[in-house]
Short mmCIF file of C-alpha atoms and ligand atoms in Angstrom, two decimals:
data_model
loop_
_atom_site.label_atom_id
_atom_site.label_comp_id
_atom_site.label_asym_id
_atom_site.label_seq_id
_atom_site.Cartn_x
_atom_site.Cartn_y
_atom_site.Cartn_z
CA MET B 1 -38.53 91.44 1.58
CA ALA B 2 -40.27 90.88 -1.79
CA SER B 3 -44.05 90.66 -1.57
CA THR B 4 -46.75 89.99 -4.16
CA LEU B 5 -50.46 90.49 -3.62
CA ILE B 6 -52.95 88.66 -5.84
CA LYS B 7 -56.32 90.35 -5.34
CA ASN B 8 -59.92 90.13 -6.54
CA ILE B 9 -59.59 86.36 -7.06
CA LYS B 10 -62.98 85.05 -8.17
CA SER B 11 -62.34 81.75 -6.42
CA LEU B 12 -59.27 80.54 -4.53
CA CYS B 13 -59.32 76.71 -4.67
CA GLY B 14 -57.31 73.93 -3.06
CA ILE B 15 -57.06 75.35 0.46
CA GLN B 16 -55.79 72.87 3.08
CA ASP B 17 -54.88 73.38 6.70
CA LYS B 18 -51.41 72.40 7.87
CA SER B 19 -52.50 68.97 9.07
CA HIS B 20 -53.62 67.87 5.63
CA SER B 21 -53.16 64.26 4.64
CA PHE B 22 -53.06 62.20 1.49
CA LEU B 23 -56.62 62.48 0.16
CA LYS B 24 -58.52 59.21 -0.06
CA GLY B 25 -62.07 58.10 -0.88
CA GLU B 26 -64.68 60.76 -0.18
CA ALA B 27 -62.09 63.28 1.04
CA LEU B 28 -60.80 63.45 -2.53
CA SER B 29 -64.00 65.22 -3.60
CA VAL B 30 -63.50 68.16 -1.22
CA LEU B 31 -61.64 71.09 -2.76
CA ASN B 32 -61.89 73.88 -0.21
CA GLN B 33 -62.29 77.35 -1.63
CA ILE B 34 -62.85 81.01 -0.77
CA ASP B 35 -64.73 83.22 -3.22
CA GLU B 36 -63.65 86.86 -3.68
CA ALA B 37 -60.25 86.23 -2.19
CA TYR B 38 -56.68 87.52 -2.00
CA ILE B 39 -53.28 85.87 -1.52
CA LEU B 40 -50.23 87.57 -0.08
CA ILE B 41 -46.86 86.06 -1.07
CA GLU B 42 -43.67 86.89 0.78
CA ASN B 43 -40.28 85.61 -0.28
CA GLY B 44 -41.85 82.99 -2.50
CA ARG B 45 -44.14 81.54 0.16
CA LEU B 46 -47.84 81.91 0.93
CA GLU B 47 -47.81 84.39 3.79
CA ASP B 48 -51.56 84.82 4.03
CA PHE B 49 -54.84 84.53 2.17
CA GLY B 50 -58.48 85.23 2.88
CA SER B 51 -61.53 87.09 1.76
CA MET B 52 -61.20 90.43 -0.08
CA ALA B 53 -62.85 92.14 2.90
CA GLU B 54 -59.55 91.61 4.77
CA CYS B 55 -57.21 92.25 1.86
CA PRO B 56 -53.99 94.11 2.77
CA GLU B 57 -53.41 97.34 0.88
CA ARG B 58 -49.74 97.26 0.07
CA ALA B 59 -47.26 94.93 -1.61
CA ASP B 60 -44.24 95.31 -3.91
CA GLU B 61 -46.21 93.82 -6.77
CA ILE B 62 -49.99 93.63 -7.19
CA ILE B 63 -51.74 91.21 -9.58
CA ASP B 64 -55.41 91.86 -10.24
CA ALA B 65 -57.08 88.45 -10.73
CA THR B 66 -60.61 89.69 -11.42
CA GLY B 67 -62.62 86.86 -13.02
CA SER B 68 -59.86 84.28 -12.42
CA ILE B 69 -59.64 81.10 -10.39
CA VAL B 70 -56.40 80.53 -8.50
CA LEU B 71 -55.21 76.97 -7.82
CA PRO B 72 -52.06 75.24 -6.61
CA SER B 73 -49.98 74.37 -9.68
CA TRP B 74 -49.95 70.76 -10.91
CA CYS B 75 -47.52 68.30 -9.29
CA ASP B 76 -46.71 65.88 -12.14
CA SER B 77 -45.14 62.87 -10.41
CA HIS B 78 -44.42 60.65 -13.46
CA THR B 79 -42.67 61.87 -16.63
CA HIS B 80 -39.92 60.88 -19.07
CA ILE B 81 -39.17 64.31 -20.56
CA VAL B 82 -35.50 63.63 -21.31
CA PHE B 83 -35.50 61.97 -24.72
CA ALA B 84 -33.74 62.41 -28.03
CA SER B 85 -36.55 62.39 -30.57
CA SER B 86 -40.22 61.78 -31.21
CA ARG B 87 -41.66 58.44 -32.45
CA GLU B 88 -44.54 59.35 -34.72
CA LYS B 89 -43.62 56.55 -37.19
CA GLU B 90 -44.71 54.07 -34.50
CA PHE B 91 -47.88 56.10 -34.01
CA VAL B 92 -48.74 55.57 -37.67
CA GLN B 93 -47.82 51.85 -37.41
CA ARG B 94 -50.27 51.53 -34.53
CA ILE B 95 -53.01 53.28 -36.52
CA LYS B 96 -52.47 50.57 -39.13
CA GLY B 97 -52.94 47.82 -36.54
CA VAL B 98 -49.50 46.96 -35.12
CA SER B 99 -49.65 46.80 -31.31
CA TYR B 100 -47.39 48.65 -28.83
CA GLU B 101 -46.06 45.25 -27.66
CA GLU B 102 -45.32 44.12 -31.24
CA ILE B 103 -43.44 47.35 -31.97
CA ALA B 104 -41.42 46.85 -28.76
CA ALA B 105 -40.69 43.18 -29.51
CA SER B 106 -39.32 44.08 -32.96
CA GLY B 107 -36.74 46.50 -31.56
CA GLY B 108 -38.85 49.66 -31.73
CA GLY B 109 -40.37 51.44 -28.77
CA ILE B 110 -38.06 52.05 -25.83
CA LEU B 111 -35.13 50.41 -27.67
CA ASN B 112 -35.65 52.80 -30.58
CA SER B 113 -35.48 55.75 -28.15
CA ALA B 114 -32.35 54.28 -26.52
CA LYS B 115 -30.58 54.00 -29.90
CA LYS B 116 -31.29 57.66 -30.64
CA LEU B 117 -30.33 58.83 -27.16
CA ALA B 118 -26.95 57.08 -27.35
CA ASN B 119 -26.10 59.30 -30.34
CA THR B 120 -27.30 62.55 -28.78
CA SER B 121 -25.06 64.77 -26.66
CA GLU B 122 -25.79 65.74 -23.08
CA ASP B 123 -26.08 69.38 -24.15
CA GLU B 124 -28.62 68.59 -26.86
CA LEU B 125 -30.66 66.49 -24.42
CA PHE B 126 -30.54 69.32 -21.90
CA GLU B 127 -31.77 71.83 -24.51
CA SER B 128 -34.72 69.72 -25.63
CA ALA B 129 -35.71 68.70 -22.09
CA SER B 130 -35.57 72.37 -21.02
CA LYS B 131 -38.00 73.24 -23.81
CA ARG B 132 -40.37 70.51 -22.63
CA LEU B 133 -40.09 71.69 -19.06
CA GLU B 134 -40.95 75.24 -20.09
CA GLU B 135 -43.79 73.90 -22.21
CA VAL B 136 -45.37 72.05 -19.27
CA MET B 137 -44.94 75.05 -16.97
CA ALA B 138 -47.09 76.93 -19.49
CA PHE B 139 -49.68 74.19 -18.99
CA GLY B 140 -49.59 74.83 -15.22
CA THR B 141 -47.04 72.32 -13.95
CA GLY B 142 -45.09 73.57 -10.94
CA ALA B 143 -43.38 70.38 -9.69
CA ILE B 144 -42.18 67.37 -11.66
CA GLU B 145 -40.58 63.94 -11.46
CA ILE B 146 -38.35 62.93 -14.40
CA LYS B 147 -37.10 59.41 -15.15
CA SER B 148 -34.06 58.07 -16.92
CA GLY B 149 -34.63 54.81 -18.84
CA TYR B 150 -33.85 55.66 -22.46
CA GLY B 151 -30.16 55.04 -21.82
CA LEU B 152 -30.02 51.31 -21.07
CA SER B 153 -26.22 51.41 -20.78
CA PHE B 154 -24.03 52.79 -18.01
CA GLU B 155 -22.92 55.81 -20.07
CA SER B 156 -26.33 56.74 -21.40
CA GLU B 157 -28.25 56.25 -18.13
CA ILE B 158 -25.71 58.47 -16.36
CA LYS B 159 -25.96 61.00 -19.20
CA MET B 160 -29.76 61.18 -18.70
CA LEU B 161 -29.46 61.56 -14.94
CA ARG B 162 -26.87 64.31 -15.38
CA VAL B 163 -29.32 66.15 -17.64
CA ILE B 164 -31.96 65.92 -14.89
CA GLN B 165 -29.38 67.18 -12.40
CA ARG B 166 -28.72 70.19 -14.63
CA LEU B 167 -32.44 70.90 -14.92
CA LYS B 168 -32.61 70.87 -11.10
CA ASN B 169 -29.80 73.41 -10.96
CA VAL B 170 -31.31 75.75 -13.54
CA TYR B 171 -35.03 75.76 -12.75
CA ASP B 172 -36.78 76.83 -9.54
CA LEU B 173 -39.53 74.26 -9.58
CA PRO B 174 -38.92 71.09 -7.55
CA ILE B 175 -37.64 68.22 -9.70
CA LYS B 176 -37.26 64.60 -8.56
CA ALA B 177 -34.99 62.23 -10.50
CA ASN B 178 -36.04 58.59 -10.89
CA PHE B 179 -33.49 55.99 -12.09
CA LEU B 180 -35.23 53.68 -14.60
CA GLY B 181 -32.30 51.63 -15.89
CA ALA B 182 -34.70 48.66 -15.85
CA HIS B 183 -37.01 50.08 -18.51
CA ALA B 184 -36.35 47.46 -21.21
CA ILE B 185 -33.77 44.74 -21.79
CA PRO B 186 -31.15 46.07 -24.27
CA THR B 187 -31.00 44.01 -27.47
CA ILE B 188 -27.42 42.82 -26.82
CA TYR B 189 -28.55 41.25 -23.51
CA LYS B 190 -31.70 39.69 -24.98
CA ASP B 191 -30.43 36.17 -24.29
CA ASN B 192 -28.61 36.91 -21.05
CA ARG B 193 -30.72 39.48 -19.31
CA GLU B 194 -29.14 38.66 -15.94
CA VAL B 195 -25.92 40.28 -17.20
CA TYR B 196 -27.72 43.60 -17.79
CA ILE B 197 -29.44 43.36 -14.39
CA ASP B 198 -26.04 42.79 -12.84
CA ILE B 199 -24.77 45.99 -14.51
CA ILE B 200 -27.75 47.92 -13.10
CA ILE B 201 -27.14 46.60 -9.61
CA ASN B 202 -23.37 46.50 -9.40
CA LYS B 203 -22.24 49.25 -11.74
CA MET B 204 -24.97 51.84 -12.28
CA LEU B 205 -26.47 51.95 -8.77
CA PRO B 206 -23.20 52.46 -6.85
CA TYR B 207 -22.17 55.27 -9.22
CA ILE B 208 -25.60 56.94 -9.07
CA ALA B 209 -25.64 56.77 -5.27
CA ASP B 210 -22.08 58.08 -5.05
CA HIS B 211 -22.90 61.08 -7.23
CA GLN B 212 -26.41 61.61 -5.80
CA LEU B 213 -27.95 61.44 -9.25
CA ALA B 214 -31.32 59.92 -8.30
CA ASP B 215 -34.06 60.31 -5.70
CA TYR B 216 -35.96 57.13 -6.63
CA ILE B 217 -35.62 53.82 -8.43
CA ASP B 218 -38.09 52.52 -11.02
CA VAL B 219 -38.62 49.22 -12.89
CA PHE B 220 -41.00 48.51 -15.78
CA CYS B 221 -42.60 45.43 -14.22
CA ASP B 222 -44.85 44.18 -16.96
CA THR B 223 -45.55 41.56 -19.60
CA GLY B 224 -42.57 41.41 -21.99
CA PHE B 225 -40.38 43.61 -19.80
CA TYR B 226 -39.15 42.88 -16.22
CA THR B 227 -40.53 39.97 -14.19
CA VAL B 228 -41.72 40.20 -10.59
CA GLU B 229 -38.57 38.39 -9.41
CA GLU B 230 -36.26 40.72 -11.33
CA THR B 231 -38.20 43.74 -10.06
CA ASP B 232 -37.86 42.51 -6.48
CA GLN B 233 -34.12 42.01 -6.92
CA ILE B 234 -33.58 45.49 -8.44
CA LEU B 235 -35.76 47.32 -5.90
CA LYS B 236 -33.95 45.61 -3.02
CA ALA B 237 -30.61 46.64 -4.49
CA GLY B 238 -31.87 50.23 -4.85
CA ALA B 239 -33.05 50.26 -1.23
CA LYS B 240 -29.53 49.36 -0.10
CA PHE B 241 -28.42 52.65 -1.68
CA GLY B 242 -31.26 54.56 -0.03
CA LEU B 243 -33.44 54.81 -3.15
CA LYS B 244 -37.15 54.37 -2.55
CA ALA B 245 -39.23 52.83 -5.33
CA LYS B 246 -41.75 54.41 -7.68
CA ILE B 247 -42.46 51.81 -10.32
CA HIS B 248 -44.29 51.03 -13.57
CA ALA B 249 -46.79 48.23 -12.99
CA ASN B 250 -49.76 46.52 -14.63
CA GLU B 251 -49.91 48.56 -17.83
CA LEU B 252 -49.89 45.70 -20.32
CA GLY B 253 -50.89 42.76 -18.12
CA ASN B 254 -51.81 41.86 -14.55
CA SER B 255 -48.11 41.47 -13.86
CA GLY B 256 -47.88 41.19 -10.07
CA GLY B 257 -46.21 44.59 -10.19
CA VAL B 258 -48.58 46.14 -7.67
CA GLN B 259 -47.82 43.47 -5.06
CA VAL B 260 -44.06 43.55 -5.56
CA GLY B 261 -44.13 47.34 -5.29
CA ILE B 262 -46.09 47.23 -2.05
CA LYS B 263 -43.80 44.50 -0.70
CA ASN B 264 -40.84 46.82 -1.30
CA ASN B 265 -42.58 49.84 0.31
CA ALA B 266 -42.82 51.68 -3.00
CA VAL B 267 -43.87 55.30 -2.67
CA SER B 268 -46.10 54.74 -5.70
CA VAL B 269 -47.12 52.11 -8.23
CA ASP B 270 -47.95 53.73 -11.53
CA HIS B 271 -50.18 52.88 -14.57
CA LEU B 272 -52.50 50.13 -13.17
CA GLU B 273 -54.61 49.84 -16.33
CA GLN B 274 -54.76 46.07 -15.66
CA ILE B 275 -55.74 45.59 -12.03
CA GLY B 276 -58.40 43.56 -10.27
CA ASP B 277 -59.91 43.29 -6.80
CA ASN B 278 -56.77 41.64 -5.36
CA GLU B 279 -54.66 44.66 -6.28
CA ILE B 280 -57.25 47.08 -4.87
CA GLU B 281 -57.33 45.12 -1.60
CA ALA B 282 -53.53 45.03 -1.41
CA LEU B 283 -53.34 48.80 -2.00
CA LYS B 284 -55.91 49.46 0.73
CA LYS B 285 -53.63 47.79 3.28
CA SER B 286 -50.54 49.72 2.16
CA ASN B 287 -49.08 53.22 2.13
CA THR B 288 -48.21 52.92 -1.55
CA ILE B 289 -49.88 55.53 -3.77
CA PRO B 290 -51.68 54.28 -6.88
CA THR B 291 -50.80 56.69 -9.68
CA LEU B 292 -52.94 56.67 -12.79
CA LEU B 293 -51.98 57.96 -16.23
CA PRO B 294 -55.09 58.61 -18.34
CA SER B 295 -53.21 60.33 -21.19
CA CYS B 296 -51.34 57.04 -21.80
CA SER B 297 -54.62 55.12 -22.05
CA PHE B 298 -55.94 57.72 -24.46
CA PHE B 299 -52.89 57.66 -26.70
CA LEU B 300 -52.35 53.87 -26.76
CA ASN B 301 -56.08 53.20 -26.89
CA ILE B 302 -55.85 50.82 -23.95
CA PRO B 303 -58.22 50.53 -20.96
CA TYR B 304 -58.26 53.29 -18.35
CA ALA B 305 -57.33 52.33 -14.80
CA PRO B 306 -60.50 51.77 -12.70
CA ALA B 307 -60.22 55.09 -10.87
CA ARG B 308 -63.89 55.38 -9.90
CA LYS B 309 -63.92 51.89 -8.39
CA MET B 310 -60.69 52.59 -6.53
CA ILE B 311 -61.97 55.84 -5.00
CA ASP B 312 -65.34 54.28 -4.15
CA ASN B 313 -63.37 51.56 -2.33
CA GLY B 314 -61.80 54.25 -0.17
CA LEU B 315 -58.46 54.47 -1.97
CA GLY B 316 -56.62 57.68 -2.73
CA ILE B 317 -55.33 58.04 -6.25
CA CYS B 318 -52.77 60.32 -7.83
CA LEU B 319 -52.85 61.43 -11.46
CA ALA B 320 -49.76 62.13 -13.58
CA SER B 321 -48.96 62.75 -17.24
CA ASP B 322 -46.37 60.06 -18.18
CA TYR B 323 -45.06 62.54 -20.81
CA ASN B 324 -42.77 60.41 -23.05
CA PRO B 325 -42.22 59.86 -26.80
CA GLY B 326 -43.80 56.38 -26.99
CA SER B 327 -46.99 56.12 -25.00
CA THR B 328 -47.83 59.74 -24.07
CA PRO B 329 -46.33 62.49 -26.20
CA SER B 330 -48.06 65.17 -24.12
CA GLY B 331 -47.55 66.78 -20.74
CA LYS B 332 -50.71 68.85 -20.98
CA ILE B 333 -52.37 68.38 -17.59
CA PRO B 334 -55.52 70.41 -18.44
CA PHE B 335 -56.32 67.82 -21.14
CA LEU B 336 -55.53 64.99 -18.70
CA LEU B 337 -58.09 66.52 -16.31
CA SER B 338 -60.72 66.32 -19.03
CA LEU B 339 -59.81 62.66 -19.64
CA ALA B 340 -59.97 61.90 -15.90
CA CYS B 341 -63.46 63.43 -15.72
CA ILE B 342 -64.84 62.05 -18.98
CA LYS B 343 -63.18 58.62 -19.14
CA MET B 344 -62.58 57.80 -15.48
CA LYS B 345 -65.70 59.52 -14.12
CA LEU B 346 -63.86 61.69 -11.62
CA THR B 347 -65.45 64.97 -10.59
CA PRO B 348 -63.39 68.08 -11.41
CA GLU B 349 -62.61 68.44 -7.68
CA GLU B 350 -61.35 64.84 -7.41
CA ALA B 351 -59.22 65.19 -10.52
CA ILE B 352 -57.67 68.46 -9.32
CA ASN B 353 -56.90 67.06 -5.85
CA ALA B 354 -55.33 63.99 -7.48
CA ILE B 355 -52.88 66.11 -9.53
CA THR B 356 -52.11 68.71 -6.84
CA MET B 357 -52.17 67.49 -3.22
CA ASN B 358 -51.80 63.80 -4.03
CA GLY B 359 -49.22 64.49 -6.74
CA ALA B 360 -47.12 66.28 -4.13
CA TYR B 361 -47.37 63.20 -1.89
CA ALA B 362 -46.20 60.97 -4.72
CA MET B 363 -43.00 63.04 -4.83
CA GLU B 364 -42.81 63.42 -1.03
CA ILE B 365 -42.94 67.22 -1.28
CA GLU B 366 -46.33 67.67 0.41
CA ASP B 367 -44.91 69.83 3.22
CA ASP B 368 -44.02 72.56 0.74
CA TYR B 369 -46.25 72.10 -2.31
CA GLY B 370 -49.62 70.85 -3.54
CA SER B 371 -52.13 73.10 -1.78
CA ILE B 372 -52.98 76.62 -0.71
CA THR B 373 -51.55 76.46 2.80
CA ARG B 374 -49.84 79.21 4.78
CA GLY B 375 -46.07 78.66 4.67
CA LYS B 376 -46.04 76.53 1.52
CA TYR B 377 -44.35 77.81 -1.63
CA ALA B 378 -46.48 80.00 -3.89
CA ASN B 379 -46.57 77.58 -6.84
CA LEU B 380 -49.82 78.70 -8.38
CA ILE B 381 -52.00 78.78 -11.47
CA ILE B 382 -54.03 81.89 -12.29
CA THR B 383 -56.67 81.07 -14.89
CA LYS B 384 -58.10 83.35 -17.52
CA ASN B 385 -61.66 84.59 -16.95
CA VAL B 386 -63.70 81.40 -16.53
CA SER B 387 -67.28 80.82 -15.40
CA SER B 388 -66.51 78.10 -12.83
CA LEU B 389 -64.03 75.40 -11.82
CA ALA B 390 -65.87 72.74 -13.84
CA TYR B 391 -65.39 74.90 -16.95
CA LEU B 392 -61.69 73.95 -16.94
CA PRO B 393 -62.10 70.23 -17.79
CA TYR B 394 -65.37 70.91 -19.65
CA ALA B 395 -63.96 73.24 -22.31
CA PHE B 396 -61.22 70.73 -23.15
CA GLY B 397 -59.89 72.32 -26.31
CA SER B 398 -59.17 75.81 -25.00
CA ASP B 399 -56.21 77.12 -23.04
CA HIS B 400 -57.40 78.46 -19.70
CA ILE B 401 -54.15 79.35 -17.98
CA SER B 402 -53.19 83.00 -17.73
CA ARG B 403 -50.13 82.64 -15.48
CA THR B 404 -48.05 80.01 -13.73
CA LEU B 405 -46.08 81.06 -10.66
CA VAL B 406 -43.17 79.14 -9.13
CA LYS B 407 -42.05 80.31 -5.69
CA GLY B 408 -44.03 83.50 -6.28
CA LYS B 409 -42.33 84.32 -9.60
CA THR B 410 -44.17 84.30 -12.91
CA VAL B 411 -42.69 81.53 -15.07
CA PHE B 412 -45.39 81.71 -17.73
CA GLN B 413 -47.78 84.43 -18.80
CA ALA B 414 -50.28 84.00 -21.63
CA ALA B 415 -50.27 86.59 -24.39
CA ASN B 416 -53.85 87.64 -23.66
O1 NIG C 1 -44.69 54.81 -18.91
N1 NIG C 1 -44.47 51.87 -19.84
C1 NIG C 1 -43.27 52.10 -19.84
N2 NIG C 1 -42.66 53.24 -20.12
C2 NIG C 1 -43.28 54.38 -20.71
C3 NIG C 1 -43.35 54.31 -22.18
C4 NIG C 1 -42.07 54.12 -22.78
C5 NIG C 1 -42.00 54.29 -24.28
O2 NIG C 1 -42.81 53.72 -25.03
O3 NIG C 1 -41.11 55.02 -24.69
C6 NIG C 1 -44.65 54.56 -20.10
O4 NIG C 1 -45.69 54.46 -20.76
FE1 FE C 2 -43.95 55.99 -17.61
#
C-alpha cells in the first residue's frame, strides 16, 4: 500500500464532511480549515487528516509543508483546450475597435478556428492539447471538462472528441468530454442552417453515442449563433442518447438560453454575462448550476456576470476558465480568482469554493473530488510559503503554487 504524509501544513482549507452539498448563498463563504495540520494519503485517496498533534509518524513518502496552505485542486468545468492555433490577429483587431460579433460575422472567430482544425491532424491536436493540460495542472487544475466545437463537420467533431478520449486514457485527472457541434453555423450552411442541425442530430449524435465519445452536450445559445428553438431541438436529441446538457448561454445577449437550459434539465448554464432578475428567479427554482467565466469578461472587455447579486439572492455559483483561443486564451485559475474577487466582489473563500466544490458538482464528480473529505481522491494544491489564504488572489501577478497532486501523485512541482 503506497502512503504519503503531508505534514506541518500551515492551513488545510476546503474541508467538508461526507454529506456536503452544492454550496449556495451564505454557505459559499464558509471554507472550513484546520491550522497546523497533516494529511495522510493512501492509494491515492485521503485516508485521514487532522491537527499536527495527532500526526502519524510513518508513511512511504513524507512531504514537509511548513508555511504552505493545502487546498483541493481546481475543478475547471468549462474549457475548449483542443484547438489548432491561437487567434492573436483578432485580439489586435478588437484593440482597434472591431467587435467579437463583427469578427465572427465576417468568418473569423469560431469559423477561423474550425478552418485551421480541419487541416490539423489528430496527433498534432493531441500534442498541443496535452501541453495545455500540463500547463493548467501547473496552475493547480486537477479535474477538467473539455468541449469539441471547433470541428463543425462530422469528421472534425469526431476528431476532436477522439483527442479528448486519448487525453482521458493518458492522464490521471478526471476529464469530461462535452460535444459542442452546435458552436457556430458552418459557412456552407449559412443559408440552410437546418441541414447542419440535421447532421448534428442524425449523423454526429448517433456515432458519438455509439462510440461513447461524449459525457455532455452543449449548444452556443446566443445572439448570432443558435436560437432558443434550435437549442431546444438539439438538447432534446442529445437527451435521447443519454447526454445531459451543459450549455453556453447569455454571453452576448439576453438570449433565453438560461430558460431553455433549465427546461432541458441542464447540469449547468454557462457565461450569463447578460442576465436579469427573470433568469435569477428561474435559476433559484432549478437544479441547474450557473457557471460564470470571469476571464472571458476580462479578455473580451464585456460585462461580468452579476455574481454578487446571484449569491446574495441565495444562488450557488460555479466558476470556470473557458480556456479557448478566441475569448479566453488562459486557463490560469489563480488569476481568475483575483478577477472573481476584484471584479465580481467575491470573497476569497467564496471564489475558492466556487472553483473547487461547486466545480466538481458542475462535472458531477463531487463524490470523489472538490474538497478535503476522507475517502475522496487526493487531488491537492500545496502553495509556496504564503501569509494567508487571501494572499493568493491579492498578489495576482505571482505564482503561488508549489505542487499539484492528482490521486496522491505529484503532477507538477515548482522549481523553487
Ligand atoms: O465560451 N462563446 C462561445 N464559445 C467560446 C468562444 C469561442 C471562440 O471565440 O473561439 C466561449 O467564449
Ligand atoms: Fe466556452
